[in-house]
Each structure stands twice: as structure tokens, then as C-alpha cells.
Coordinates of C-alpha atoms and ligand atoms in Angstrom, one line a residue:
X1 CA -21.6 -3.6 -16.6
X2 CA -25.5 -4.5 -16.5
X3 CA -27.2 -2.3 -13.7
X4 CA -30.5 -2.9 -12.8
X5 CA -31.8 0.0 -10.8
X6 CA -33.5 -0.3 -7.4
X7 CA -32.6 2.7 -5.0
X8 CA -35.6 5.3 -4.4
X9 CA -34.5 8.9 -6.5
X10 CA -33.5 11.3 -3.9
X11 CA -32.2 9.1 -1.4
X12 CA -28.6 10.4 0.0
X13 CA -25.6 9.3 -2.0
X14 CA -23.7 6.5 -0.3
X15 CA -19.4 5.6 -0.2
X16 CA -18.3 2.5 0.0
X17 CA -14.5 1.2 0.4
X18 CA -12.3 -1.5 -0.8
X19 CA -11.1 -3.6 2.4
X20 CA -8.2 -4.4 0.7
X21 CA -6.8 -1.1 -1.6
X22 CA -8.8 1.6 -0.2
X23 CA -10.4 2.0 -3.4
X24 CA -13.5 4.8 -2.2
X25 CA -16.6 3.9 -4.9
X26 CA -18.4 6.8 -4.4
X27 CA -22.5 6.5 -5.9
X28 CA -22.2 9.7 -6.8
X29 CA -19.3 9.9 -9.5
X30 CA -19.8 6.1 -10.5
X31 CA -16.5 4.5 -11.6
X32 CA -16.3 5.2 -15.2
X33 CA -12.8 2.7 -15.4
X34 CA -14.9 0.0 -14.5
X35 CA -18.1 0.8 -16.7
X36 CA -20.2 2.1 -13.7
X37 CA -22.1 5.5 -15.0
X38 CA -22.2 8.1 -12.0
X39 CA -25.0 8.3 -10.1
X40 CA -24.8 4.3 -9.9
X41 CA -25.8 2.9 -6.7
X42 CA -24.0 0.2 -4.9
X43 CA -27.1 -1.7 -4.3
X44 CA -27.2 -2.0 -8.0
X45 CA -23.7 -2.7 -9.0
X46 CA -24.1 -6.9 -10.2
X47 CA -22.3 -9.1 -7.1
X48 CA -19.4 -9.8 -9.9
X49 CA -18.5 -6.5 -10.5
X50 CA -14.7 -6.4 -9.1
X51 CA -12.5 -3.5 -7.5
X52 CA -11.0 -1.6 -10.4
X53 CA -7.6 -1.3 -8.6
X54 CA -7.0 -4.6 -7.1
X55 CA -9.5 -6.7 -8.4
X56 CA -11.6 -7.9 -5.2
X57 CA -15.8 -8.1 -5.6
X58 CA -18.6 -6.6 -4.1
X59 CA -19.1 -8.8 -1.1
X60 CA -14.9 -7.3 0.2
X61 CA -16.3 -3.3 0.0
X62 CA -18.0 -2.0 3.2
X63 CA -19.9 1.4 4.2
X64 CA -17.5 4.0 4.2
X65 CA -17.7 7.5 6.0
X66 CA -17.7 10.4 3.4
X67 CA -13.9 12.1 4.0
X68 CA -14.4 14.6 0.8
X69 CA -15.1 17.8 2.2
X70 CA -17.0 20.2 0.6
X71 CA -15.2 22.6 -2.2
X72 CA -15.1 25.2 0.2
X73 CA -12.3 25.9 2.6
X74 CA -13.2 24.3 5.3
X75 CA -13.6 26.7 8.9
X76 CA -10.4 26.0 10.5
X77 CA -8.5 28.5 11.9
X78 CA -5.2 29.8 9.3
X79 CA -2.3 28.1 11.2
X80 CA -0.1 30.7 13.2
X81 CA 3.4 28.9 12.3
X82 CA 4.7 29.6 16.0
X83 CA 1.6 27.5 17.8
X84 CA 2.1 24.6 18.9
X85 CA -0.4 21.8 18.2
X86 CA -0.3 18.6 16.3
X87 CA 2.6 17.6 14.2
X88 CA 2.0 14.9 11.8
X89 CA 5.7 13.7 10.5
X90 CA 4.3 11.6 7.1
X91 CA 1.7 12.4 4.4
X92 CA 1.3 8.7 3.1
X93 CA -2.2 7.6 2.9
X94 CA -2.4 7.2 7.4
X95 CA -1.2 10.9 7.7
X96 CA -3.3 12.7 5.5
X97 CA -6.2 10.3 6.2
X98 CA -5.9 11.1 10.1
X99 CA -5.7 14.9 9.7
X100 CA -8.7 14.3 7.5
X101 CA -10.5 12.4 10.2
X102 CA -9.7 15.1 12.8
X103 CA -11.0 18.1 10.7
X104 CA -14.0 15.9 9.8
X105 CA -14.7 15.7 13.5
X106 CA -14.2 19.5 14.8
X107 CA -10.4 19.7 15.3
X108 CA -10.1 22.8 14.8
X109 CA -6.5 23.1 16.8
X110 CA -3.4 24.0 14.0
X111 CA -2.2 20.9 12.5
X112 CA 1.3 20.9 11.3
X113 CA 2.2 18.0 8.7
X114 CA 6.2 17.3 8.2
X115 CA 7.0 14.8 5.4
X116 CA 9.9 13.5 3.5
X117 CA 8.3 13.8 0.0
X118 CA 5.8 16.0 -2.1
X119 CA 2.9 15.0 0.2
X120 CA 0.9 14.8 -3.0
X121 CA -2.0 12.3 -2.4
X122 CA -1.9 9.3 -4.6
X123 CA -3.6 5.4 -4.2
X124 CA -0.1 3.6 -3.5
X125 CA -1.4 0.1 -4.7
X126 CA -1.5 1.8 -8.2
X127 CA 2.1 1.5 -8.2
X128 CA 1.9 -1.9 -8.9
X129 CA -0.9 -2.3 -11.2
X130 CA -0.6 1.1 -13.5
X131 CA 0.5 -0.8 -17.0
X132 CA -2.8 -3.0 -16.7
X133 CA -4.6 -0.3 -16.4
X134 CA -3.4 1.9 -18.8
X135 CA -2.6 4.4 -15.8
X136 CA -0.4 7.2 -17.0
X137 CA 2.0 8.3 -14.1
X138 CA 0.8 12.0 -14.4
X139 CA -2.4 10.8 -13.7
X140 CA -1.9 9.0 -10.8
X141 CA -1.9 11.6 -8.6
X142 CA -5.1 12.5 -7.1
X143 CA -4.9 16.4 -5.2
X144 CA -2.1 17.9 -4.8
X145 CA -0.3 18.4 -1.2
X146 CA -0.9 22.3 -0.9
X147 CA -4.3 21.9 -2.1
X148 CA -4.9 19.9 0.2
X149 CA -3.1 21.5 3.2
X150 CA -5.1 24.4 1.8
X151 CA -8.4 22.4 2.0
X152 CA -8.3 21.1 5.5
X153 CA -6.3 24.3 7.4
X154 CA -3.0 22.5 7.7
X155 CA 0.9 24.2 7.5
X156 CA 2.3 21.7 5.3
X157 CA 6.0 21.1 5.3
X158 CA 7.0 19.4 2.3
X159 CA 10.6 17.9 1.6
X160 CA 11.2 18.4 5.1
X161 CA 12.7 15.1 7.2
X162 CA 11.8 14.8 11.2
X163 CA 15.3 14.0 12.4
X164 CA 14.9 13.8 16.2
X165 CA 11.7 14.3 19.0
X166 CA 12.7 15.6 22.3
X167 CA 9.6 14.0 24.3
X168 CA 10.4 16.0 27.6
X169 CA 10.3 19.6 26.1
X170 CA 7.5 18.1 23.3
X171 CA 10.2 19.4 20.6
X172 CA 10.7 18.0 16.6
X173 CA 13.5 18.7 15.0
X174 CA 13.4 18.7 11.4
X175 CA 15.7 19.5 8.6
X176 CA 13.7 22.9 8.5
X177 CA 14.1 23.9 11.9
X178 CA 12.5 23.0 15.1
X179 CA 8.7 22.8 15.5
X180 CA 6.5 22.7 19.4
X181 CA 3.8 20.1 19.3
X182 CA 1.2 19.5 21.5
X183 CA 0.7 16.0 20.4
X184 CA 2.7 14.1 18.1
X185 CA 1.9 11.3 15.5
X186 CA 4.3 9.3 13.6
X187 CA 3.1 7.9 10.0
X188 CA 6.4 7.8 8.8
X189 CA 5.5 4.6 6.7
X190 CA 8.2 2.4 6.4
X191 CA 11.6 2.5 4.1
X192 CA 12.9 -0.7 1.9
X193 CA 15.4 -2.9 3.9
X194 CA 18.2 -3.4 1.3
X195 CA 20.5 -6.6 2.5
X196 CA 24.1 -5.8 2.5
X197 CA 25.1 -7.2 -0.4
X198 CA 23.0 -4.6 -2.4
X199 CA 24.4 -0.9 -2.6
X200 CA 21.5 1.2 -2.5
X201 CA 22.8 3.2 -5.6
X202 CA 22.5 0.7 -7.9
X203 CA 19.1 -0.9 -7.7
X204 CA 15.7 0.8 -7.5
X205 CA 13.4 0.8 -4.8
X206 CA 9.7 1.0 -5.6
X207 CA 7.7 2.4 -2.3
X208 CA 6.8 5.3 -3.5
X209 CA 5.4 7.8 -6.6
X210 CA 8.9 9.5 -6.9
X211 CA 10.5 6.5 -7.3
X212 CA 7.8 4.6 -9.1
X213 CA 7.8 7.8 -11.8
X214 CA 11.5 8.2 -11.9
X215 CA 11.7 4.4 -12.8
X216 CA 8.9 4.7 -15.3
X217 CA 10.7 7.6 -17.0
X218 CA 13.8 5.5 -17.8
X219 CA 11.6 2.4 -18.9
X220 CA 8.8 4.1 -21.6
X221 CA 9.6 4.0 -24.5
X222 CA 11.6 1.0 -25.4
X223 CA 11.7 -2.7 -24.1
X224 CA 14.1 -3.1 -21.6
X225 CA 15.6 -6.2 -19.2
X226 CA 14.9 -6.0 -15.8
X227 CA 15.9 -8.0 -12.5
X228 CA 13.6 -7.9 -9.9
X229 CA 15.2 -9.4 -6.6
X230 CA 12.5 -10.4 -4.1
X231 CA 9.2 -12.0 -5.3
X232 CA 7.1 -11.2 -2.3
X233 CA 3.7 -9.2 -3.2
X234 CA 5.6 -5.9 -4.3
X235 CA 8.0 -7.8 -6.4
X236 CA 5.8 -10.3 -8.1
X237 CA 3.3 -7.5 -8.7
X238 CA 5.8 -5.6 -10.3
X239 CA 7.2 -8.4 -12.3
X240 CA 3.7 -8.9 -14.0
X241 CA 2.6 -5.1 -14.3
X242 CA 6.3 -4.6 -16.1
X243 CA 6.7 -7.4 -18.5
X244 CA 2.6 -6.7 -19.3
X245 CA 4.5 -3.7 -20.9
X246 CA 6.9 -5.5 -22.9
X247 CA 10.0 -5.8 -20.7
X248 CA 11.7 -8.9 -19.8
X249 CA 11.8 -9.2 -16.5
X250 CA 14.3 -11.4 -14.4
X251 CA 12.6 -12.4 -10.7
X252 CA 14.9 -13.9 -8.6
X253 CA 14.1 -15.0 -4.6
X254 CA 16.0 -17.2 -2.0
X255 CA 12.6 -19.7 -1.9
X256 CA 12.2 -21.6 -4.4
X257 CA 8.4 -20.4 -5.5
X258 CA 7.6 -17.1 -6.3
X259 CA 5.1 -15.6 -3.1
X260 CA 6.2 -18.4 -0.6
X261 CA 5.7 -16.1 2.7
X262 CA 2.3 -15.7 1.5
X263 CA 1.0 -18.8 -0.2
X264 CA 1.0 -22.8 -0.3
X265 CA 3.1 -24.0 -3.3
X266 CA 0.8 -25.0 -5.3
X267 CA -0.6 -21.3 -5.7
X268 CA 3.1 -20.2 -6.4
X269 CA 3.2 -23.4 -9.4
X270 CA 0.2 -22.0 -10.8
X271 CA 1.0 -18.5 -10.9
X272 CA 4.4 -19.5 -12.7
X273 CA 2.0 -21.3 -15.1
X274 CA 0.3 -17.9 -15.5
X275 CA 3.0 -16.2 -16.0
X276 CA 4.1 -18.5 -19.5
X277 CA 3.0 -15.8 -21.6
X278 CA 4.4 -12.9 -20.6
X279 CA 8.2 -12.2 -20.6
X280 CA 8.8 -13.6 -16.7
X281 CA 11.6 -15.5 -16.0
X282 CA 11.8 -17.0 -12.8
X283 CA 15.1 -17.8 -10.7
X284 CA 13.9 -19.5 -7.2
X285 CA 16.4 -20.9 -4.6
X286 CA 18.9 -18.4 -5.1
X287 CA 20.7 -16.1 -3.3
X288 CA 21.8 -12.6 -5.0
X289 CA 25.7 -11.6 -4.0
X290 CA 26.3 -8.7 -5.6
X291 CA 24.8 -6.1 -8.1
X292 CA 28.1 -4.7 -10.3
X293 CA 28.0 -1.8 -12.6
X294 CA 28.7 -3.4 -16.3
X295 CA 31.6 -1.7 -17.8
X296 CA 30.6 -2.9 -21.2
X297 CA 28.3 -1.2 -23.2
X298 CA 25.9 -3.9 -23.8
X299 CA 24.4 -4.0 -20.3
X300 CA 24.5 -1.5 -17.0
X301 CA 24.7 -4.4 -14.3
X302 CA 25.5 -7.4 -14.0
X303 CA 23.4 -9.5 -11.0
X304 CA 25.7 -12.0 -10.2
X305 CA 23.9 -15.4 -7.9
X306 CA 26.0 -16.8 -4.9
X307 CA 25.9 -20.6 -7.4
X308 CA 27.9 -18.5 -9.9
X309 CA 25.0 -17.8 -12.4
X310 CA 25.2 -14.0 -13.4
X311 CA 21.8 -12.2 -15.4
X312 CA 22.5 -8.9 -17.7
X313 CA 20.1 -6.2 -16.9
X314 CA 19.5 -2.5 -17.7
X315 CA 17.5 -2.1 -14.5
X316 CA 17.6 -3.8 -11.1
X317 CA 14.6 -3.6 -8.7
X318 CA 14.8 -4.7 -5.4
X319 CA 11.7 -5.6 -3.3
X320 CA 13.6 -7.2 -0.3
X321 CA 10.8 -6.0 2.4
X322 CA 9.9 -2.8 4.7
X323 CA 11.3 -2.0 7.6
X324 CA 11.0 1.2 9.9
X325 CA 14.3 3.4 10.3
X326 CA 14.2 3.3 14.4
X327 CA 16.2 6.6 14.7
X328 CA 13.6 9.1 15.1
X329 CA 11.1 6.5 17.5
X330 CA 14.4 6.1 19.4
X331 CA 15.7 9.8 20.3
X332 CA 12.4 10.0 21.4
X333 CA 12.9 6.4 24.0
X334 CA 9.4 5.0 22.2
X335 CA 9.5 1.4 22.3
X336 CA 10.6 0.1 19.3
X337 CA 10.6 -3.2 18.0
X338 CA 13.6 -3.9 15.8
X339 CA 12.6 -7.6 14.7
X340 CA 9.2 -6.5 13.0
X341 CA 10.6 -2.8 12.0
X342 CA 8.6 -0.6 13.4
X343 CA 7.1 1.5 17.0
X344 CA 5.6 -0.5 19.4
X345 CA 1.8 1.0 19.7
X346 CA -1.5 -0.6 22.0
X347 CA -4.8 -1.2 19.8
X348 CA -5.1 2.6 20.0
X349 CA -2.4 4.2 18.6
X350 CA -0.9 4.9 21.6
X351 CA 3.1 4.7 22.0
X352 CA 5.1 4.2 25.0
X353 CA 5.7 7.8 25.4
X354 CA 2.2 9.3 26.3
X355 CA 0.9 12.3 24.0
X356 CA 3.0 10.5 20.9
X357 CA 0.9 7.8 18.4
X358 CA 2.0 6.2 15.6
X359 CA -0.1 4.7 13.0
X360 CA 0.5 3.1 9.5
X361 CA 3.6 0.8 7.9
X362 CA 5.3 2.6 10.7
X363 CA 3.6 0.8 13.5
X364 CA 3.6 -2.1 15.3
X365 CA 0.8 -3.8 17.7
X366 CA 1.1 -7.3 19.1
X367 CA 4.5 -7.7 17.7
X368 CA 3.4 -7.3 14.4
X369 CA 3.5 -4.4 11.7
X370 CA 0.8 -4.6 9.1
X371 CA 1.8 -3.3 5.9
X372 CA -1.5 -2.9 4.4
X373 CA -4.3 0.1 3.8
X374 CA -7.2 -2.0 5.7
X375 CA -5.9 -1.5 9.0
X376 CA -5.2 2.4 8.7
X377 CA -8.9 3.2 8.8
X378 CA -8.8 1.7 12.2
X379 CA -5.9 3.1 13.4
X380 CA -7.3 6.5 12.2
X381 CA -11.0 6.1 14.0
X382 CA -9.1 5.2 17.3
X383 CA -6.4 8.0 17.4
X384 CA -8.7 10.4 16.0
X385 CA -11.1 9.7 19.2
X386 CA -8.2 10.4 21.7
X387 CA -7.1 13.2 20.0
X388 CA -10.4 14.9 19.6
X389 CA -10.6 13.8 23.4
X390 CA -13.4 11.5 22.9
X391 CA -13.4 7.5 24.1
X392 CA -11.7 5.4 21.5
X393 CA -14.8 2.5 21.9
X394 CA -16.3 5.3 20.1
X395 CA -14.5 5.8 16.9
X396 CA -16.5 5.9 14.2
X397 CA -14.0 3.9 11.8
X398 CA -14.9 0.5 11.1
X399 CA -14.5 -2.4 13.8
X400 CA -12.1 -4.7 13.1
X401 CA -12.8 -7.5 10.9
X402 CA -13.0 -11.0 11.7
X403 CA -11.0 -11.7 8.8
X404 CA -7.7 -10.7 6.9
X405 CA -7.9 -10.2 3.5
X406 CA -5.0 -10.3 1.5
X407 CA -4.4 -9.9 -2.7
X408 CA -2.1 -10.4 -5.1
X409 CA -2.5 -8.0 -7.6
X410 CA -0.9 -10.0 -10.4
X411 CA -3.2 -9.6 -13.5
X412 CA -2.2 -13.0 -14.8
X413 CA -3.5 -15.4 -11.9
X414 CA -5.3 -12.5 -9.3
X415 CA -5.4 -14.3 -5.7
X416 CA -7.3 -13.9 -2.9
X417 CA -6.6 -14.9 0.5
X418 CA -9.4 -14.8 3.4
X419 CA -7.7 -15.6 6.9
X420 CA -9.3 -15.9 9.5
X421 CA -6.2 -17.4 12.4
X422 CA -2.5 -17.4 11.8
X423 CA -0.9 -20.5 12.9
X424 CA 0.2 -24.0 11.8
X425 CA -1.9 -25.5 9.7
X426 CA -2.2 -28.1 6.3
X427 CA -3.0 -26.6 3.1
X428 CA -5.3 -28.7 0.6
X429 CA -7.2 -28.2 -2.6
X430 CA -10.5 -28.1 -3.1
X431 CA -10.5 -27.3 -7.0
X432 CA -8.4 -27.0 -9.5
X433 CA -9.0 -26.7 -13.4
X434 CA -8.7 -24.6 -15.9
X435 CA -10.3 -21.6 -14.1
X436 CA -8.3 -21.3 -11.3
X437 CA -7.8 -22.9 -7.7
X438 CA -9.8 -23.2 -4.5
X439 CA -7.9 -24.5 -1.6
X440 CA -8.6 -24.5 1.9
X441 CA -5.8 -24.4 5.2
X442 CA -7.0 -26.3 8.5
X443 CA -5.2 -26.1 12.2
X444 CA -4.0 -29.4 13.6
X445 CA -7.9 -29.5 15.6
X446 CA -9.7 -29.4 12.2
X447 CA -10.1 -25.4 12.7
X448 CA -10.4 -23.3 9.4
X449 CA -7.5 -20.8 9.2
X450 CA -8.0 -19.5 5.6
X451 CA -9.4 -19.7 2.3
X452 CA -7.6 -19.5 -1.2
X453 CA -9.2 -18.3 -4.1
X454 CA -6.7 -17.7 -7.6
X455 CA -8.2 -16.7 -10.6
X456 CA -6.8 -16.9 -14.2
X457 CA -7.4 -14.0 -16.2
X458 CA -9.0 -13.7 -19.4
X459 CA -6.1 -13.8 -22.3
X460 CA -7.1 -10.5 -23.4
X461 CA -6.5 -9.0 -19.9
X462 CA -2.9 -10.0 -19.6
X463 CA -1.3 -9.6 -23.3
X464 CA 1.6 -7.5 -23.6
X465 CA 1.1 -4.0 -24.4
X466 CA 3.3 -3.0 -27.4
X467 CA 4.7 0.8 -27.1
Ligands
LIG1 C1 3.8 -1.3 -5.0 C2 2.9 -1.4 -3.8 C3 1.7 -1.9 -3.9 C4 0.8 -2.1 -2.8 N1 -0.4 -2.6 -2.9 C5 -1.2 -2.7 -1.8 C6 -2.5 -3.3 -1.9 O1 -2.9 -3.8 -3.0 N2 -3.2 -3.4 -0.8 C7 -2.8 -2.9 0.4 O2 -3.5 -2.9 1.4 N3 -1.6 -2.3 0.5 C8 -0.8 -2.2 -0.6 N4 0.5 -1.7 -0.4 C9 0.9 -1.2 0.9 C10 0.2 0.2 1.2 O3 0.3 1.0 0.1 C11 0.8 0.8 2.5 O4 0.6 -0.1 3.5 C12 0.3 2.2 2.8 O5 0.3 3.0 1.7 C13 1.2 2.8 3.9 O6 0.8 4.1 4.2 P1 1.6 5.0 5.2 O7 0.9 6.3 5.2 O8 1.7 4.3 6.5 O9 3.1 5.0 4.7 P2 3.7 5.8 3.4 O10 2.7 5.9 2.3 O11 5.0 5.1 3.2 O12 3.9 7.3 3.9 C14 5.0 7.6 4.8 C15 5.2 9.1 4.8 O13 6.2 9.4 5.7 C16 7.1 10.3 5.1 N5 8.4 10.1 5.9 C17 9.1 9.1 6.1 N6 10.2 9.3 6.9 C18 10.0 10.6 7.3 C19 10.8 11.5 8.1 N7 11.9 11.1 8.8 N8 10.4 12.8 8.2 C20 9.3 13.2 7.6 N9 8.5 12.4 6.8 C21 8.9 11.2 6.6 C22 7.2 9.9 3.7 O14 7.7 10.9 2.9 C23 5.7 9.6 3.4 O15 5.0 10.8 3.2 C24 1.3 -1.6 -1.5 C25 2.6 -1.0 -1.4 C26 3.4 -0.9 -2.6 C27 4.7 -0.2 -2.5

């Protein structure tokens, strides 16, 4: 990268973050994946330089508030187990982000974080992307969960699921025993919704690092045949990021175009022309009826379609969606809205149960759950306010933006969508040639809803990599 250096010595070193992967460039370290040295300064970093994770430019980072304490523990009081205070139940990227908000600000009240997995603090859009960028999975992990908990004061319960909340006596019951909280936030994420025809056993479901390196583990190696059922933005990113290492991937949808939820269908064609090179085969317009073990020797299952098609795979992915398990939200009476999949919560955080939030995939606002990073920042600023009893119009996170940003990650045809309204509108093309497509979608009145931008890649960045 060509940097031309402008910034005054001495001045303080700046952060800035990805709006749409929460990728943190930091001046200080540089980013030596994408060819910045460190001490770089953003200022200096050319306008075409793009997000090394998911592939966005310059113009989609903004200023970002430093989170990284210093290497010192941090003067929080050591958690007395018996105290009740906060309970986080989720260490995804909202719950660890929120306790760091609230030890950034002065919480210095004992903060007790209850998750499911290993808690260990990892960029989850990685998951999607790791084979292009020659990410091993042991590196994908960036700090450890007990070095963090140790880092910002917090009793970390790890492997440990919240089962029930009993609001009234502000009790959680977990499969560890029963915890007192003060206040209590929910960044439970959000778990994939299988449809009935699949048994859960039989295919893999890639939402998570355990997952993601248990699948990895059975794949390196040797070239195998996949089926991937659901090509919405996890399962076309997976499709590419897989067969870019050599396996032969089946994707197979109920629409006929690969992304349609997302995109018009001429972006869909063209990302289908993308995809020529690389082992992809696409299967639109069909429905999947069951997933069978293979009793032969040649295949393990056998993904038979409802028209009486069957594919032969070693490995079956499915990337049917997200939805929120409402159990826990319920035994605690929150509001809970079963058609988006997820807690009801107000613009700050706030359930329907007062002294309980929820944030993240787990949440829903205006009847819609937004299953991105972008928004988490937000969410943190605002419940981090109330809980460190300050007014939310305070929050320092960033405001919200007055438009969405949304990327496919698919190293083969990257695509950017800028939105600006949802609602009916008439897609139309602006460009299209041999470096990719520019469309444009307009509301019935003329208004602009959203911009299109998809972008082929350079052969060299989406040739399969031979083990
Ligand atoms: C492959 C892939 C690629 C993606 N790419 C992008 C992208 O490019 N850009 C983007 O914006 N977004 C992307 N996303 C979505 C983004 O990663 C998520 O929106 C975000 O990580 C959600 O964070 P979260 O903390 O809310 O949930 P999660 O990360 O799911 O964390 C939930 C936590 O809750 C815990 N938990 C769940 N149930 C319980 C329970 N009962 N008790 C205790 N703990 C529990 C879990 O163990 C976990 O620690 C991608 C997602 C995937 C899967």
C-alpha cells in the first residue's frame, strides 16, 4: 500500500472501526495483513485501501473509542462470588463488548458473565472468510476468556447455560447453580433454526468458533464434497470460502438465485457467473426433504430434494437462518417476539421487564432483529449509559447512521449494499461490464432506497488453494 505521510509526529494515536465487521484499525499496530506498517495513520491510508476482513473502503470506517485497556489489571474490585450485581448471560462480541464499555466508564460494581461456550474472544465474520485469508483456526482467536475476565474484574462462567430468570426475586438459574443479579442483560446471540426435515445430528451448523473449528478439522487435509442448504449471506459465504479450498460444494436454496432476501436478481446472476471457477454448484428452486445417513461406504449422506433429485455428500451444512430460543426471555415474562426470533427491547436496550436489557442477535427493536456487528456498538453506548446511571442521549457510542450497510463477503464477486429506506421499490442498473455492477433501487415516489455496488475480484484472489 502507497502511504504518503501527513499527520504531525507526536500527535495521539487514533482507532477507527469497520461499520460493517467491526474490524478495529488501530494507527498504532498498523495492519500488517493488509500491507499497512504500524504507526500508519488513517489520514494516510490511500481512499482504496479496503477492510482486510470483509473488504469495505475507507469512506465505511468511522472514529472509534479506544476499548483496549492498558496491560495492567485494571482497578476493579476482585468479584466476591456471593454479590450480587450484573450478570451478563453471553460472551459473543455484545457481551464482552458491553462489560468492556462499563469498565471503560467506572463500573466498578462485580460483573458476573454466564455463557454457553469458551467465551474466548474471536472476530465472528472470520468464520466465513478464513480460507481467503489464509487464517489458520488456531489463530483466530484473539484473548482468551479468562484473560480477559482477568483483565476487566469479571467472574467468568464458562460452559455454563442460563436456564431460567426469576424477575421477582432477580434470580438466574444456570446449569451451575443459581446466581443474584442486580441487573441483568441478555446477549444470548441467537441459535440456527433447523426446519423439521433436518435432524440436527446430521448436518453442521456454522454460528460459532467451536463449530466452525470442529468442521474445519474434519475438512483439512483432503478435498471433500459438501452440501450447503441455504444460500443466504452465511451460506453463500461459506460456499465460496470452502470450495476456494478445494472442496466441491453443493448450495442448494428454495429461491431460485443464490442471496435472493438480500439482492435483485441480477446481482444473484452475476455472482453465479463469479462463481464458474471455483467448484460451486448451484441447485435453486428446491426444497431439501431429508438428510439420510449413507449406508454405503462411498458417501456419509445422501441430501435427497422434494423433485426426487438426491446429491452425495461427506458433509452437510446448513445455514437455514437465526432465531432466538424464547425459553429463557420467557420464564422471565419479557416480551418476546416469536416471528423475528428474538426479545422485544425499546431503542435503549431496555426489555419489558425493568432492570433486564438485552442486546445483540438476541434482540429485537421495531419488530426487527438485526443480525449484524454495526448495531452492537449502539446498543452498548445506550445500555452502558443506564447502567452506569447516566442519560442514554449521552452515550458515547456512535449515533445511528443514516444508512445500512450490508456485505457479502464472497471473495469471487464482493457486494456492497448502501440502504438508506426499506420498502417497495424497482431495482435498475446503472453499469454493468466486465468490472462489476452498479445498480440503483427507487420507491414508487422516485425516492432512493439503496445502492448496489458488486465487485469482481482479481483472478488471483479467488483461485483455489491446493492442500
Ligand atoms: C459465518 C458468519 C459470518 C458473519 N459475517 C458478518 C459480517 O461480515 N458482518 C456483520 O456485521 N455480521 C456478520 N455476522 C453476524 C455477527 O457475527 C453477529 O451479528 C454477532 O457476532 C452477534 O454477536 P452476539 O454477541 O449478539 O451473539 P453471539 O456471538 O452468538 O454470542 C452469544 C453468546 O451467548 C451464549 N449463550 C447462548 N445461549 C446461552 C445460554 N442459555 N446461557 C448462557 N450463554 C448463552 C453463547 O455461548 C455466546 O457466547 C456473521 C455471522 C456468521 C455466523
Amino acid at each position: 500500500v502507497n502511504v504518503t505521510r501527513t499527520a504531525p509526529a507526536g500527535a495521539p494515536w487514533l482507532q477507527f472501526i469497520c461499520r460493517v465487521c467491526g474490524l478495529i484499525y488501530d494507527e498504532r499496530l498498523g495492519d500488517a495483513d493488509s500491507g499497512l506498517a504500524a504507526g500508519t495513520r488513517f489520514a494516510d491510508i490511500p481512499e482504496d485501501w479496503a477492510c482486510p476482513i470483509c473488504g469495505v473502503t475507507k469512506a465505511d470506517f468511522e472514529p472509534h473509542v479506544p476499548t483496549t485497556l492498558p496491560t495492567r489489571a485494571p482497578a476493579v474490585p476482585v468479584v466476591a462470588p456471593r454479590r450480587a450485581g450484573l450478570v451478563v448471560v453471553g460472551a459473543g462480541r455484545a457481551g464482552w463488548q458491553l462489560v468492556q464499555a462499563l469498565r471503560d466508564g467506572g463500573y466498578v460494581a462485580p460483573i458476573t458473565l454466564v455463557t454457553a461456550c469458551s467465551g474466548d474472544l474471536y472476530d465472528k465474520p472470520q468464520l466465513s472468510v478464513a480460507v481467503a485469508r489464509h487464517l489458520p483456526v488456531t489463530g483466530l482467536v484473539r484473548e482468551t476468556a479468562s484473560a480477559a475476565a482477568v483483565r476487566l474484574g469479571v467472574r467468568l462462567l464458562a460452559h455454563t447455560h442460563a436456564v431460567a430468570i426469576d424477575a421477582p426475586r432477580q434470580r438466574l438459574r444456570t446449569t451451575r447453580g443459581t446466581l443474584r443479579w442486580q441487573q441483568l442483560v441478555l446477549a444470548q446471540g441467537a441459535m440456527p433454526a433447523l426446519p423439521p426435515q433436518l435432524a440436527p445430528a446430521h448436518v453442521w451448523r456454522i454460528n460459532e468458533l467451536a463449530a466452525y473449528s470442529a468442521l474445519r478439522t474434519q475438512l483439512d487435509g483432503s478435498v471433500q464434497r459438501l452440501a450447503i442448504i441455504g444460500a443466504g449471506l452465511v451460506g453463500c459465504e461459506l460456499a465460496n470460502d470452502l470450495a476456494l479450498a478445494g472442496h466441491h460444494i453443493t448450495l442448494l436454496d428454495v429461491q431460485p438465485l443464490p442471496l435472493a432476501a438480500h439482492l435483485p436478481a441480477l446481482a444473484g446472476q452475476r455472482l453465479l457467473q463469479a462463481w464458474q471457477g471455483l467448484p460451486i454448484c448451484f441447485i435453486g428452486a428446491v426444497q431439501v426433504a431429508a438428510v439420510d445417513a449413507h449406508s454405503g461406504a462411498a458417501a456419509a449422506w445422501c441430501v435427497r430434494l422434494q423433485d426426487g433429485r438426491s446429491v452425495e455428500v461427506d458433509h452437510v451444512i446448513a445455514a437455514t437462518g437465526l432465531r432466538t430460543p424464547g425459553r429463557l426471555a420467557t420464564s422471565a415474562g419479557l416480551a418476546f417476539d416469536s416471528a423475528a426470533g428474538g426479545v422485544i427491547v425499546d431503542a435503549q436496550g431496555q426489555t419489558s421487564v425493568a432492570g433486564i436489557y438485552a442486546l445483540g442477535d438476541c434482540a429485537v427493536v421495531a419488530g426487527r432483529a438485526s443480525r449484524f456487528i454495526e448495531p452492537i456498538s449502539r446498543q452498548v453506548a445506550a445500555i452502558a449509559a443506564r447502567l452506569l446511571g447516566r442519560d442514554g442521549s449521552h452515550a458515547t457510542g456512535p449515533a445511528a447512521h443514516s444508512a445500512e450497510l450490508l456485505r457479502v463477503k464472497t471473495s469471487a464477486l464482493t457486494i456492497t449494499v448502501k440502504r438508506w429506506a426499506h420498502g417497495p421499490g424497482h431495482w435498475r442498473s446503472e453499469r454493468d461490464d466486465a468490472q462489476g455492477l452498479h445498480m440503483a433501487q427507487h420507491g414508487a415516489d422516485g425516492q432512493l432506497l439503496a445502492r448496489l455496488h458488486a465487485q469482481l475480484a482479481a483472478s488471483s484472489t479467488c483461485q483455489i488453494r491446493r492442500w
